[in-house]
Amino acid sequence: MANYVMVVDLHDCTGCGACMIACKNENNVQEGTFWCSNEKEITGEFPNIEYSYKPTFCNHCDNAPCVEACPV
């Protein structure tokens, strides 16, 4: 049996949260809880600020809804 994981190009991730919402809706996760998350890092000083996002997934689904929802 093969095990799959989702790989996201972090340079293309905009932190939209579509993966978090899809996971929450599909798996009926209770209010206030997320199985996947999106960590945001802010670097630099005004006016040269850069944002980077790191989505973290639980990787427990066979047909994960977060994979279909992610635009990148």
PDB file of C-alpha atoms in Angstrom:
ATOM      1  CA  MET A   1       0.000   0.000   0.000  1.00  0.00           C
ATOM      2  CA  ALA A   2       1.377   3.384  -1.026  1.00  0.00           C
ATOM      3  CA  ASN A   3       1.433   6.359   1.325  1.00  0.00           C
ATOM      4  CA  TYR A   4       1.114   9.812  -0.195  1.00  0.00           C
ATOM      5  CA  VAL A   5       1.797  13.289   1.148  1.00  0.00           C
ATOM      6  CA  MET A   6       0.998  16.760  -0.151  1.00  0.00           C
ATOM      7  CA  VAL A   7       3.903  18.965  -1.198  1.00  0.00           C
ATOM      8  CA  VAL A   8       3.369  22.709  -1.578  1.00  0.00           C
ATOM      9  CA  ASP A   9       5.756  25.120  -3.278  1.00  0.00           C
ATOM     10  CA  LEU A  10       6.200  27.593  -0.432  1.00  0.00           C
ATOM     11  CA  HIS A  11       7.218  30.336  -2.867  1.00  0.00           C
ATOM     12  CA  ASP A  12       3.741  30.168  -4.422  1.00  0.00           C
ATOM     13  CA  CYS A  13       1.678  29.814  -1.220  1.00  0.00           C
ATOM     14  CA  THR A  14      -0.274  33.022  -0.555  1.00  0.00           C
ATOM     15  CA  GLY A  15      -1.723  31.927   2.780  1.00  0.00           C
ATOM     16  CA  CYS A  16      -5.281  31.988   1.417  1.00  0.00           C
ATOM     17  CA  GLY A  17      -6.417  29.268   3.840  1.00  0.00           C
ATOM     18  CA  ALA A  18      -8.418  27.315   1.234  1.00  0.00           C
ATOM     19  CA  CYS A  19      -6.733  24.091   2.388  1.00  0.00           C
ATOM     20  CA  MET A  20      -7.759  24.744   6.008  1.00  0.00           C
ATOM     21  CA  ILE A  21     -11.376  25.482   5.094  1.00  0.00           C
ATOM     22  CA  ALA A  22     -11.679  22.457   2.792  1.00  0.00           C
ATOM     23  CA  CYS A  23     -10.259  20.143   5.462  1.00  0.00           C
ATOM     24  CA  LYS A  24     -12.542  21.586   8.133  1.00  0.00           C
ATOM     25  CA  ASN A  25     -15.677  21.321   5.979  1.00  0.00           C
ATOM     26  CA  GLU A  26     -15.013  17.849   4.596  1.00  0.00           C
ATOM     27  CA  ASN A  27     -14.034  16.270   7.914  1.00  0.00           C
ATOM     28  CA  ASN A  28     -16.685  18.000  10.071  1.00  0.00           C
ATOM     29  CA  VAL A  29     -14.063  19.376  12.450  1.00  0.00           C
ATOM     30  CA  GLN A  30     -15.562  21.144  15.465  1.00  0.00           C
ATOM     31  CA  GLU A  31     -15.702  24.923  15.658  1.00  0.00           C
ATOM     32  CA  GLY A  32     -12.440  26.571  16.715  1.00  0.00           C
ATOM     33  CA  THR A  33     -10.314  23.531  15.739  1.00  0.00           C
ATOM     34  CA  PHE A  34      -8.262  22.976  12.582  1.00  0.00           C
ATOM     35  CA  TRP A  35      -6.428  19.774  11.652  1.00  0.00           C
ATOM     36  CA  CYS A  36      -4.183  21.688   9.283  1.00  0.00           C
ATOM     37  CA  SER A  37      -2.809  25.152   9.877  1.00  0.00           C
ATOM     38  CA  ASN A  38      -0.945  27.930   8.137  1.00  0.00           C
ATOM     39  CA  GLU A  39       2.010  29.515   9.915  1.00  0.00           C
ATOM     40  CA  LYS A  40       2.861  33.079   8.860  1.00  0.00           C
ATOM     41  CA  GLU A  41       6.336  34.596   9.144  1.00  0.00           C
ATOM     42  CA  ILE A  42       6.979  38.313   8.727  1.00  0.00           C
ATOM     43  CA  THR A  43      10.516  39.527   8.001  1.00  0.00           C
ATOM     44  CA  GLY A  44      12.017  42.943   7.323  1.00  0.00           C
ATOM     45  CA  GLU A  45      11.115  46.428   8.414  1.00  0.00           C
ATOM     46  CA  PHE A  46       8.655  48.898   6.968  1.00  0.00           C
ATOM     47  CA  PRO A  47       8.467  49.578   4.049  1.00  0.00           C
ATOM     48  CA  ASN A  48      10.404  46.436   3.025  1.00  0.00           C
ATOM     49  CA  ILE A  49       8.295  43.728   4.644  1.00  0.00           C
ATOM     50  CA  GLU A  50       8.077  40.175   3.318  1.00  0.00           C
ATOM     51  CA  TYR A  51       5.532  37.532   4.262  1.00  0.00           C
ATOM     52  CA  SER A  52       6.061  33.794   3.989  1.00  0.00           C
ATOM     53  CA  TYR A  53       3.534  31.052   4.722  1.00  0.00           C
ATOM     54  CA  LYS A  54       4.085  27.462   5.773  1.00  0.00           C
ATOM     55  CA  PRO A  55       0.991  25.253   5.577  1.00  0.00           C
ATOM     56  CA  THR A  56       1.071  22.190   7.816  1.00  0.00           C
ATOM     57  CA  PHE A  57      -1.111  19.176   7.072  1.00  0.00           C
ATOM     58  CA  CYS A  58      -2.095  16.123   9.057  1.00  0.00           C
ATOM     59  CA  ASN A  59      -1.673  13.773   6.013  1.00  0.00           C
ATOM     60  CA  HIS A  60      -4.250  11.299   7.322  1.00  0.00           C
ATOM     61  CA  CYS A  61      -6.789  11.368   4.438  1.00  0.00           C
ATOM     62  CA  ASP A  62      -6.733   8.970   1.482  1.00  0.00           C
ATOM     63  CA  ASN A  63      -8.403  11.563  -0.768  1.00  0.00           C
ATOM     64  CA  ALA A  64      -7.541  14.784   1.062  1.00  0.00           C
ATOM     65  CA  PRO A  65      -9.862  17.755   0.380  1.00  0.00           C
ATOM     66  CA  CYS A  66      -7.031  20.214   1.075  1.00  0.00           C
ATOM     67  CA  VAL A  67      -5.182  18.934  -2.018  1.00  0.00           C
ATOM     68  CA  GLU A  68      -8.123  19.738  -4.292  1.00  0.00           C
ATOM     69  CA  ALA A  69      -8.636  23.190  -2.732  1.00  0.00           C
ATOM     70  CA  CYS A  70      -5.017  24.382  -2.957  1.00  0.00           C
ATOM     71  CA  PRO A  71      -4.490  26.650  -5.995  1.00  0.00           C
ATOM     72  CA  VAL A  72      -0.749  25.950  -6.075  1.00  0.00           C
TER      73      VAL A  72
END
